[in-house]
mmCIF file with all atom_site columns, C-alpha atoms in Angstrom:
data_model
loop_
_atom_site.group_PDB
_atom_site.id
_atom_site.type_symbol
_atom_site.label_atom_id
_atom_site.label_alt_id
_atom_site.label_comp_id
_atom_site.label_asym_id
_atom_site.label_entity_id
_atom_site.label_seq_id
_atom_site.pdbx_PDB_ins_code
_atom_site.Cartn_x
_atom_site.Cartn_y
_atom_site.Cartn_z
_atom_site.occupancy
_atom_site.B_iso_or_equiv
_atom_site.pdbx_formal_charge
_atom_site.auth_seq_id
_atom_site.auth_comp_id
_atom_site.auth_asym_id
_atom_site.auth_atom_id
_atom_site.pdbx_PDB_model_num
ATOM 1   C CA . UNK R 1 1   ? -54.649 -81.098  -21.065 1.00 0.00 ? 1   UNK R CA 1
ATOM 2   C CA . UNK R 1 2   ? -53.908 -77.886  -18.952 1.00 0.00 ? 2   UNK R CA 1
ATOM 3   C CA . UNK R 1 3   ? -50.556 -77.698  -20.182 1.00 0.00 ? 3   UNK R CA 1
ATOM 4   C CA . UNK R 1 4   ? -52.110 -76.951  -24.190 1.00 0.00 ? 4   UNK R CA 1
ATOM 5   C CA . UNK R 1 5   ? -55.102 -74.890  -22.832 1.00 0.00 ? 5   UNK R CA 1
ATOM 6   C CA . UNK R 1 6   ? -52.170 -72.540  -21.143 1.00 0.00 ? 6   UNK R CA 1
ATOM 7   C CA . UNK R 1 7   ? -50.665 -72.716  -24.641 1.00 0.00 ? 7   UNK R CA 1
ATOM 8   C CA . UNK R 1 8   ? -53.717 -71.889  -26.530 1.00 0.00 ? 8   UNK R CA 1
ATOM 9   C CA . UNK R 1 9   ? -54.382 -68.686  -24.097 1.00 0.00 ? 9   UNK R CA 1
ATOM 10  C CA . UNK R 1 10  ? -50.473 -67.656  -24.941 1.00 0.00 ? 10  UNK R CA 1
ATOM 11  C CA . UNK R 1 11  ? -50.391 -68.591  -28.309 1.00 0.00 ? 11  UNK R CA 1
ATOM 12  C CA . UNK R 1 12  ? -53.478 -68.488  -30.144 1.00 0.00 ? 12  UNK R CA 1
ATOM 13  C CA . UNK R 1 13  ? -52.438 -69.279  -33.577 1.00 0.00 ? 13  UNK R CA 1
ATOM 14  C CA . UNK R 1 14  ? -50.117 -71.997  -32.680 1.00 0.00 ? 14  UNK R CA 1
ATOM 15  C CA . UNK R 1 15  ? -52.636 -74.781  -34.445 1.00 0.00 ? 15  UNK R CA 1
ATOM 16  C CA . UNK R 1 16  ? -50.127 -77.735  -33.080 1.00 0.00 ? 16  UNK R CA 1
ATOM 17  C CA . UNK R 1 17  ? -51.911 -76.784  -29.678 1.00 0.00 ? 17  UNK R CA 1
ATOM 18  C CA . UNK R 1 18  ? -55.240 -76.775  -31.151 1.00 0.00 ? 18  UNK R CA 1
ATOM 19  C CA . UNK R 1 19  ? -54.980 -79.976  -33.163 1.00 0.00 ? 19  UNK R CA 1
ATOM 20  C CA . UNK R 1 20  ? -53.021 -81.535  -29.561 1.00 0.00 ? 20  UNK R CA 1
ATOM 21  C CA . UNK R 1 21  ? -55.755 -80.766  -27.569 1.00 0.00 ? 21  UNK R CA 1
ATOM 22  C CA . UNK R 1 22  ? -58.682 -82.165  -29.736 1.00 0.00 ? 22  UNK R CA 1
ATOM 23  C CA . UNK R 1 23  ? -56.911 -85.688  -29.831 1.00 0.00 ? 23  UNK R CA 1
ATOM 24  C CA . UNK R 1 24  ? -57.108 -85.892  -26.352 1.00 0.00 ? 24  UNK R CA 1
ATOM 25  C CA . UNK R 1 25  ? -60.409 -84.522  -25.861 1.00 0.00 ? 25  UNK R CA 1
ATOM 26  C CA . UNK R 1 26  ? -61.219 -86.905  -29.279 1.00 0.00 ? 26  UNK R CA 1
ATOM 27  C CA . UNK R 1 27  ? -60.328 -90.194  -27.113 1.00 0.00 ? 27  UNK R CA 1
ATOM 28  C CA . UNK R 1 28  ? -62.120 -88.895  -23.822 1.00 0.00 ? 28  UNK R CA 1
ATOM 29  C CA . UNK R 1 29  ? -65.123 -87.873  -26.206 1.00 0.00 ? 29  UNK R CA 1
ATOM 30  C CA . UNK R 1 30  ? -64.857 -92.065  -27.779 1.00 0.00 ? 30  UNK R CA 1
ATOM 31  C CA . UNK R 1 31  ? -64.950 -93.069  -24.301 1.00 0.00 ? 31  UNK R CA 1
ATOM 32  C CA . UNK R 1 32  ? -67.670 -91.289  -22.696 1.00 0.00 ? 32  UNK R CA 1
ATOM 33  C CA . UNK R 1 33  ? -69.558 -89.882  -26.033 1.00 0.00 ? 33  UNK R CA 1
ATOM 34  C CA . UNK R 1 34  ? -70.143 -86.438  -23.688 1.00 0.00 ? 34  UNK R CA 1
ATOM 35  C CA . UNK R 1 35  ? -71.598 -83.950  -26.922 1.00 0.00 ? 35  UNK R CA 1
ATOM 36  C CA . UNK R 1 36  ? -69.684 -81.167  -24.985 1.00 0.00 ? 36  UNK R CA 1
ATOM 37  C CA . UNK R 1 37  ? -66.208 -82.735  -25.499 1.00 0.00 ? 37  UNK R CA 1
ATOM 38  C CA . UNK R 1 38  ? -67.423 -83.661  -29.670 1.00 0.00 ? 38  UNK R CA 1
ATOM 39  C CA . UNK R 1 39  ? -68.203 -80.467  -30.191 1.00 0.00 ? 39  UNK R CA 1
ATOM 40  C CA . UNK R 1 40  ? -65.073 -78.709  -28.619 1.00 0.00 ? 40  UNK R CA 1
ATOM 41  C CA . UNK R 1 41  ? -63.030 -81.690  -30.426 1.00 0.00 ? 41  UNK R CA 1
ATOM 42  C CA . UNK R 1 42  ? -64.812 -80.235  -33.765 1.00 0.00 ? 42  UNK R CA 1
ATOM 43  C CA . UNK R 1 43  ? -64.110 -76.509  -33.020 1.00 0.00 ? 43  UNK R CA 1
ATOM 44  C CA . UNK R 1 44  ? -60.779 -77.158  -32.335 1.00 0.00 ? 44  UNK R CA 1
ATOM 45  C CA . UNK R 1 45  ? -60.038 -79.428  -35.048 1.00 0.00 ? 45  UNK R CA 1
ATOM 46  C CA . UNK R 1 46  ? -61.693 -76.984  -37.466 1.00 0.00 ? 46  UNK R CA 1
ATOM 47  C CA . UNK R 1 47  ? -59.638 -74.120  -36.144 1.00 0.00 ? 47  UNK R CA 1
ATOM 48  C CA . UNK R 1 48  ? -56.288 -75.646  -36.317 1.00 0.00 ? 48  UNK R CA 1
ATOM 49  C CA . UNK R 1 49  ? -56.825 -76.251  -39.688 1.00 0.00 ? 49  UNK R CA 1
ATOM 50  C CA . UNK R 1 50  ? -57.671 -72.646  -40.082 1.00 0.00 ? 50  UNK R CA 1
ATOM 51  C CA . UNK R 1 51  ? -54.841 -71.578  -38.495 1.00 0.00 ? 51  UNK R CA 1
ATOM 52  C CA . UNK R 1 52  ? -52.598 -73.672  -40.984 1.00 0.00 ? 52  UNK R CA 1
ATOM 53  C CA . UNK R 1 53  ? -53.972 -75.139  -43.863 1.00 0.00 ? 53  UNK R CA 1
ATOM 54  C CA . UNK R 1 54  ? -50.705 -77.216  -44.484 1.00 0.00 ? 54  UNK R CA 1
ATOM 55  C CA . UNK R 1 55  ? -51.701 -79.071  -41.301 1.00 0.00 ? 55  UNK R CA 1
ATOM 56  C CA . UNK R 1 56  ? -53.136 -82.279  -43.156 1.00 0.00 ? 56  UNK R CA 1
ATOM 57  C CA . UNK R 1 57  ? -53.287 -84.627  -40.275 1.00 0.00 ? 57  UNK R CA 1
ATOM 58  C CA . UNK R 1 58  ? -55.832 -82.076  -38.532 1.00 0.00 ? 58  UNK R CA 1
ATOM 59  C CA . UNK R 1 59  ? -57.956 -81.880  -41.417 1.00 0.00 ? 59  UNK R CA 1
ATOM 60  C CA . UNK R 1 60  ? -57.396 -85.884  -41.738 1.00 0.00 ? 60  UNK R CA 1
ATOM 61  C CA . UNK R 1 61  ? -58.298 -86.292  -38.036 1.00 0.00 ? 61  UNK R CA 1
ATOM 62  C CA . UNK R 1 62  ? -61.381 -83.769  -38.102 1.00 0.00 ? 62  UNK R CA 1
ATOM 63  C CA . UNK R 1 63  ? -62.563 -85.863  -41.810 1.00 0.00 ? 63  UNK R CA 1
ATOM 64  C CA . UNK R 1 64  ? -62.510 -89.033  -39.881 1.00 0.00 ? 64  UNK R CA 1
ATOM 65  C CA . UNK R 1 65  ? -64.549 -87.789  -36.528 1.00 0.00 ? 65  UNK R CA 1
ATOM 66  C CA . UNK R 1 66  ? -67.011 -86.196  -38.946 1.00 0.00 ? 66  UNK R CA 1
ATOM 67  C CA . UNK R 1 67  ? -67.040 -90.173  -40.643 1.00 0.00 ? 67  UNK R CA 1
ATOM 68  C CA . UNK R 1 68  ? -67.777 -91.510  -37.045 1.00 0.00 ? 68  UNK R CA 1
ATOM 69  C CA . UNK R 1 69  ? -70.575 -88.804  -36.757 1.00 0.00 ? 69  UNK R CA 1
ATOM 70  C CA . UNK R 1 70  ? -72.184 -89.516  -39.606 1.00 0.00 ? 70  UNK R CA 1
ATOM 71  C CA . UNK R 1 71  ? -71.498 -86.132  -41.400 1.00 0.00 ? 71  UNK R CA 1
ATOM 72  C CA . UNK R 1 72  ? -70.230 -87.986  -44.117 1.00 0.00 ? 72  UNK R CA 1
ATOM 73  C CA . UNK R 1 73  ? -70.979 -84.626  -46.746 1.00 0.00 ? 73  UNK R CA 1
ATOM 74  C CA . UNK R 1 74  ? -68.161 -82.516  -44.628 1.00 0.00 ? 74  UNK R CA 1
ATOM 75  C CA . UNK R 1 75  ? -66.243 -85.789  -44.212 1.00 0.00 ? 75  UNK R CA 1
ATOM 76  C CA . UNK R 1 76  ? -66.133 -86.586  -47.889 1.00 0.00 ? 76  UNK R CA 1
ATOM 77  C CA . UNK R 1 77  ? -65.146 -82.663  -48.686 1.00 0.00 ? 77  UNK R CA 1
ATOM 78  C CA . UNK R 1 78  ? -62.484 -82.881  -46.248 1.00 0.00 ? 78  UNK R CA 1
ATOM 79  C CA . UNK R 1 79  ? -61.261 -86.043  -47.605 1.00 0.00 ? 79  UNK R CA 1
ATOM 80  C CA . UNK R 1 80  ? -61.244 -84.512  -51.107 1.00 0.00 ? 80  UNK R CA 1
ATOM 81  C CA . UNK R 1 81  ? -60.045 -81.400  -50.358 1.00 0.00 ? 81  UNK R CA 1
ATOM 82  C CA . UNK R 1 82  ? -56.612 -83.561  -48.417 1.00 0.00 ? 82  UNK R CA 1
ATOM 83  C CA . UNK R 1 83  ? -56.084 -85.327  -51.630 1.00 0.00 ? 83  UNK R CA 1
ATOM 84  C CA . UNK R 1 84  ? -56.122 -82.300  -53.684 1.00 0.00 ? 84  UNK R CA 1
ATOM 85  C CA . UNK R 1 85  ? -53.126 -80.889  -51.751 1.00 0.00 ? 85  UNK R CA 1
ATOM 86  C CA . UNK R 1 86  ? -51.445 -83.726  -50.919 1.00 0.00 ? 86  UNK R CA 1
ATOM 87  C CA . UNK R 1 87  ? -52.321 -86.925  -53.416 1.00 0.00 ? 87  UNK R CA 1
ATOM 88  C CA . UNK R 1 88  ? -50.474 -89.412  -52.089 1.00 0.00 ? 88  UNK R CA 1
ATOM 89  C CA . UNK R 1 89  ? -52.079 -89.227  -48.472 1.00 0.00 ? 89  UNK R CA 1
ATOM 90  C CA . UNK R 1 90  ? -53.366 -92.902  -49.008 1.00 0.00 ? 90  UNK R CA 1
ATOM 91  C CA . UNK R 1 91  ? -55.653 -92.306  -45.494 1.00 0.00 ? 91  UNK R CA 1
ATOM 92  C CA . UNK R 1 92  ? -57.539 -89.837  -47.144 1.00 0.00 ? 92  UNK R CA 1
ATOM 93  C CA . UNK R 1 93  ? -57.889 -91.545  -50.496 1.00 0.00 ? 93  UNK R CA 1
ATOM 94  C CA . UNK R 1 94  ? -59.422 -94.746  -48.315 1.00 0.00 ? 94  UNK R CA 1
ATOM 95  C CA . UNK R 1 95  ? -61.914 -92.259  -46.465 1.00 0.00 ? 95  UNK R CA 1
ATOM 96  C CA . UNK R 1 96  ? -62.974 -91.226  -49.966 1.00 0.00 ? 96  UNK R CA 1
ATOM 97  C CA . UNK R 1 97  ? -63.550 -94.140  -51.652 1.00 0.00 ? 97  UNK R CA 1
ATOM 98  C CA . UNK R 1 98  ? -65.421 -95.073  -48.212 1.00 0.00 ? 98  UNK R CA 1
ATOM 99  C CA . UNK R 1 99  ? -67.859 -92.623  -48.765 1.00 0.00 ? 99  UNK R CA 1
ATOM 100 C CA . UNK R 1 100 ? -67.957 -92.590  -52.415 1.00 0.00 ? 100 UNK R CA 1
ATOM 101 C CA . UNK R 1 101 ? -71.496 -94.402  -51.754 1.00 0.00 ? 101 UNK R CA 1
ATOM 102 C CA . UNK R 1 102 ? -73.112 -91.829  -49.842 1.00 0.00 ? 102 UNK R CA 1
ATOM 103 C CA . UNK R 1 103 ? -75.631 -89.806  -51.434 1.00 0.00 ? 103 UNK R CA 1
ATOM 104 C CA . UNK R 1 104 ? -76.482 -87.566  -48.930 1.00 0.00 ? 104 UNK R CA 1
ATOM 105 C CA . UNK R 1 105 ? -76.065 -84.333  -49.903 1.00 0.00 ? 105 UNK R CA 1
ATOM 106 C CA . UNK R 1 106 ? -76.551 -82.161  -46.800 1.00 0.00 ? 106 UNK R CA 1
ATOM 107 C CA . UNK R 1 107 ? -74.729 -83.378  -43.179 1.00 0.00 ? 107 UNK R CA 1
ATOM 108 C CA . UNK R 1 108 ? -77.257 -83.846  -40.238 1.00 0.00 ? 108 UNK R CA 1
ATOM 109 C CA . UNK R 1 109 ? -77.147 -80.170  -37.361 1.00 0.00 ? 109 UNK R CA 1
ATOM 110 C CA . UNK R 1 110 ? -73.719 -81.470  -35.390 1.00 0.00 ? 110 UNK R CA 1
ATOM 111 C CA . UNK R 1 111 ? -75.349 -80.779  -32.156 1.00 0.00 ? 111 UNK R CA 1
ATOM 112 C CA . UNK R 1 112 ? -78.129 -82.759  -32.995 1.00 0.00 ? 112 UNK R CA 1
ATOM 113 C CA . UNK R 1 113 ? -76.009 -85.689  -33.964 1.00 0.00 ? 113 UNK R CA 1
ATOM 114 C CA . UNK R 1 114 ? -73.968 -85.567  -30.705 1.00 0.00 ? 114 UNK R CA 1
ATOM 115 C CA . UNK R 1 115 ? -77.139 -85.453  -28.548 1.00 0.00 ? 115 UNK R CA 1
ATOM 116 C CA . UNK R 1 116 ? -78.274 -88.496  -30.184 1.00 0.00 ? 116 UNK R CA 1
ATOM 117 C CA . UNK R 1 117 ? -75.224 -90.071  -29.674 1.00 0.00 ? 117 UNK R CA 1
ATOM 118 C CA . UNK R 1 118 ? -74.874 -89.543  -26.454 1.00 0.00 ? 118 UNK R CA 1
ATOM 119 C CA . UNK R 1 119 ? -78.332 -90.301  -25.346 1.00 0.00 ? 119 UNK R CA 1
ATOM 120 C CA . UNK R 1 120 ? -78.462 -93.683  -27.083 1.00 0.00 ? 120 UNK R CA 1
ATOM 121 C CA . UNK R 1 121 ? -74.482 -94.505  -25.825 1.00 0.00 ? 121 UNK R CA 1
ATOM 122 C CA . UNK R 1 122 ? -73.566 -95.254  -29.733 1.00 0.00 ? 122 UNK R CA 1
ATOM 123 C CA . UNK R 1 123 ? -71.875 -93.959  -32.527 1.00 0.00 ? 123 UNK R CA 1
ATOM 124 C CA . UNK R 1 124 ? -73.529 -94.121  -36.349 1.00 0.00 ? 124 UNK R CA 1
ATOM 125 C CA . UNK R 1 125 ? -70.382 -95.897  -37.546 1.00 0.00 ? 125 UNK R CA 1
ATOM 126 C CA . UNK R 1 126 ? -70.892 -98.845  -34.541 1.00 0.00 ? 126 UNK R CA 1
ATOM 127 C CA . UNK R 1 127 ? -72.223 -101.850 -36.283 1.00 0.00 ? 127 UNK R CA 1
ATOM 128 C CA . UNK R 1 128 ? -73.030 -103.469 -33.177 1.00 0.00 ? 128 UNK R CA 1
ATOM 129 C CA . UNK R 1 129 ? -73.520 -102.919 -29.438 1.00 0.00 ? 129 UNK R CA 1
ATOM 130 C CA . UNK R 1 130 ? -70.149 -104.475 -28.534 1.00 0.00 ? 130 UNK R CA 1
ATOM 131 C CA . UNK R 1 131 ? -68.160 -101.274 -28.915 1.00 0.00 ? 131 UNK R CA 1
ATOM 132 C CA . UNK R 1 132 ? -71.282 -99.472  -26.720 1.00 0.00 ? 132 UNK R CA 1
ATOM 133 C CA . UNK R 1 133 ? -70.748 -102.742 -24.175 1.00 0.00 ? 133 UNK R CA 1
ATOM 134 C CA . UNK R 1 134 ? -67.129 -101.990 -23.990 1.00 0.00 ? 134 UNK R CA 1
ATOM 135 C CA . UNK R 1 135 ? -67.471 -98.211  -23.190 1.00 0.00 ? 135 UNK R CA 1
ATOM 136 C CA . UNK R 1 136 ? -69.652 -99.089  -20.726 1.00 0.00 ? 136 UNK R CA 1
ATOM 137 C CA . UNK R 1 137 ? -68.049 -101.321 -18.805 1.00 0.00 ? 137 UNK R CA 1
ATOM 138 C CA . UNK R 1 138 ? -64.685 -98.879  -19.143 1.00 0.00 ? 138 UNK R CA 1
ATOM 139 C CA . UNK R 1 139 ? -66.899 -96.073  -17.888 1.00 0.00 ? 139 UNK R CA 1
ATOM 140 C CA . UNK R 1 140 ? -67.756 -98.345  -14.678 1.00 0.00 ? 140 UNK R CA 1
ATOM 141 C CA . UNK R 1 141 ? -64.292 -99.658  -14.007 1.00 0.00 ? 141 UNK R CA 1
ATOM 142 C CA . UNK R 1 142 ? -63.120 -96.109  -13.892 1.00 0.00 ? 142 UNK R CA 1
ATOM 143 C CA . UNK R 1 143 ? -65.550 -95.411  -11.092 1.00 0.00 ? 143 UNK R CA 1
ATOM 144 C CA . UNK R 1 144 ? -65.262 -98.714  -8.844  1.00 0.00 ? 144 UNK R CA 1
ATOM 145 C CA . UNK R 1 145 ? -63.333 -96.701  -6.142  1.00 0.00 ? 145 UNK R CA 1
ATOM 146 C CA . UNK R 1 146 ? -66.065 -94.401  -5.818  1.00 0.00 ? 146 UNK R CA 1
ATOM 147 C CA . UNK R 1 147 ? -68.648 -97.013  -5.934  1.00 0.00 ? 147 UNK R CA 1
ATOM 148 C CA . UNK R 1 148 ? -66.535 -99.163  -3.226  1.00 0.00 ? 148 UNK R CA 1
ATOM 149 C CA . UNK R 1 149 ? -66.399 -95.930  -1.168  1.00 0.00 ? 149 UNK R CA 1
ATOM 150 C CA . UNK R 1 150 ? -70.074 -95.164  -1.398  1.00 0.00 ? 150 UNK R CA 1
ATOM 151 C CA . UNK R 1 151 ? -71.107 -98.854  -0.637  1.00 0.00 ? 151 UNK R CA 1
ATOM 152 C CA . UNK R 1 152 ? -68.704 -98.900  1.784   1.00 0.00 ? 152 UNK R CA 1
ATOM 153 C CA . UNK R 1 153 ? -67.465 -102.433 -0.291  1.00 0.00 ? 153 UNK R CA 1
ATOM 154 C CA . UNK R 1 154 ? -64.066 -103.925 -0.141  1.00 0.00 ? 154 UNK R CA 1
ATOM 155 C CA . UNK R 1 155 ? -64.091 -104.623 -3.413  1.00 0.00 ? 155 UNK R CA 1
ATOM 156 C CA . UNK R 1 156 ? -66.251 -104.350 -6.370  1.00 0.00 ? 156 UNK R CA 1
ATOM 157 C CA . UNK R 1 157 ? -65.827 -105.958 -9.918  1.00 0.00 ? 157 UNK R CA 1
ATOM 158 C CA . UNK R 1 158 ? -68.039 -105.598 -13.390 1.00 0.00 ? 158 UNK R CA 1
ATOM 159 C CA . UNK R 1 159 ? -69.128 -108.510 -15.402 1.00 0.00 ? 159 UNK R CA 1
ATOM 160 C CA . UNK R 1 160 ? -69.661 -107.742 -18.935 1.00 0.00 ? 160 UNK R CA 1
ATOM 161 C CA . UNK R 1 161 ? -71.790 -109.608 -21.052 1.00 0.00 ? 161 UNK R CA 1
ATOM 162 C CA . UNK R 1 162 ? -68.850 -112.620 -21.935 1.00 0.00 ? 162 UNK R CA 1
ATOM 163 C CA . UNK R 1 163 ? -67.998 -112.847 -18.997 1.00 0.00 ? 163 UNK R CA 1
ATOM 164 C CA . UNK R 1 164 ? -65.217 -111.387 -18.115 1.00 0.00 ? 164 UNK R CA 1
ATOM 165 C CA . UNK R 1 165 ? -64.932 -109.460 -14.672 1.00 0.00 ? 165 UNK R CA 1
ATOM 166 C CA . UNK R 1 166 ? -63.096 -106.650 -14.428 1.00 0.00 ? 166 UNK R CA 1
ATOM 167 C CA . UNK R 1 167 ? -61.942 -104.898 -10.967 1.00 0.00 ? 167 UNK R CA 1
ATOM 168 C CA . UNK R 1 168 ? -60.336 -101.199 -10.739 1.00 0.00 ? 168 UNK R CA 1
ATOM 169 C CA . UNK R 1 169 ? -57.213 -101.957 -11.989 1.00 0.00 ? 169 UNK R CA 1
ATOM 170 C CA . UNK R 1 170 ? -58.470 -103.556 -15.290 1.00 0.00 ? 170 UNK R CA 1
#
């Protein structure tokens, strides 16, 4: 992550740094669902495809994190707006006929959205709480070691709800 944050501060309108940077911070924001990270993985996205319009996977990858938002207006546009320079980007043509049913016609505030999300742990696009379950547990895996170190435990493992345990190495 350092290494295309140094890249961005030399080169500013190299966009592959942009659009490198948001898919990391786009699977650290999936984990965690930290508003910070979706909204820097939004700016960054939007930028890179600023920076160079030709860069369809950008646009394709900020369309589909607007989808799991639930800004399916700017999501739809961006979809639309793919196809239209590039038709037979098949992704993009799925995304749209995905949202062909939406009616909405203005997004929900972005910060908003990603305060919600955050608070209640869940994404719009989850359609149950099995995706929430499995961040969750992730998110306590990843800090057994501390836990073990504060309880001063030899070992510690999480349960989730089927049963499965799970100890700091997975």
């Amino acid at each position: 992550m350092q290494a295309f944050r140094e890249c961005i501060q030399r080169y500013p309108t190299f966009a592959g740094a942009h659009s490198g940077l948001a898919q990391i911070l786009e699977k650290r924001y999936l984990r965690d669902l930290g508003a910070a990270d979706g909204l820097e993985v939004v700016r960054l996205l939007r930028l890179a495809t600023r920076i160079d319009p030709t860069d369809l996977q950008a646009a394709l990858r900020l369309a589909r994190f607007m989808m799991g938002l639930g800004r399916y207006v700017e999501a739809r546009d961006l979809a639309a707006s793919i196809l239209a320079k590039d038709g037979r980007i098949e992704v993009a043509r799925n995304l749209l006929e995905t949202l062909a049913h939406v009616d909405e016609t203005e997004d929900p505030d972005l910060t908003d959205v990603l305060g919600q999300i955050e608070e209640q742990g869940r994404l719009p696009t989850d359609r149950s709480d099995r995706r929430r379950m499995h961040r969750e547990v992730s998110r306590l895996v990843q800090s057994l070691p501390d836990i073990d170190r504060e309880l001063g435990a030899r070992r510690s493992v999480v349960v989730d709800a089927e049963g499965h345990a799970y100890d700091e190495s997975g």
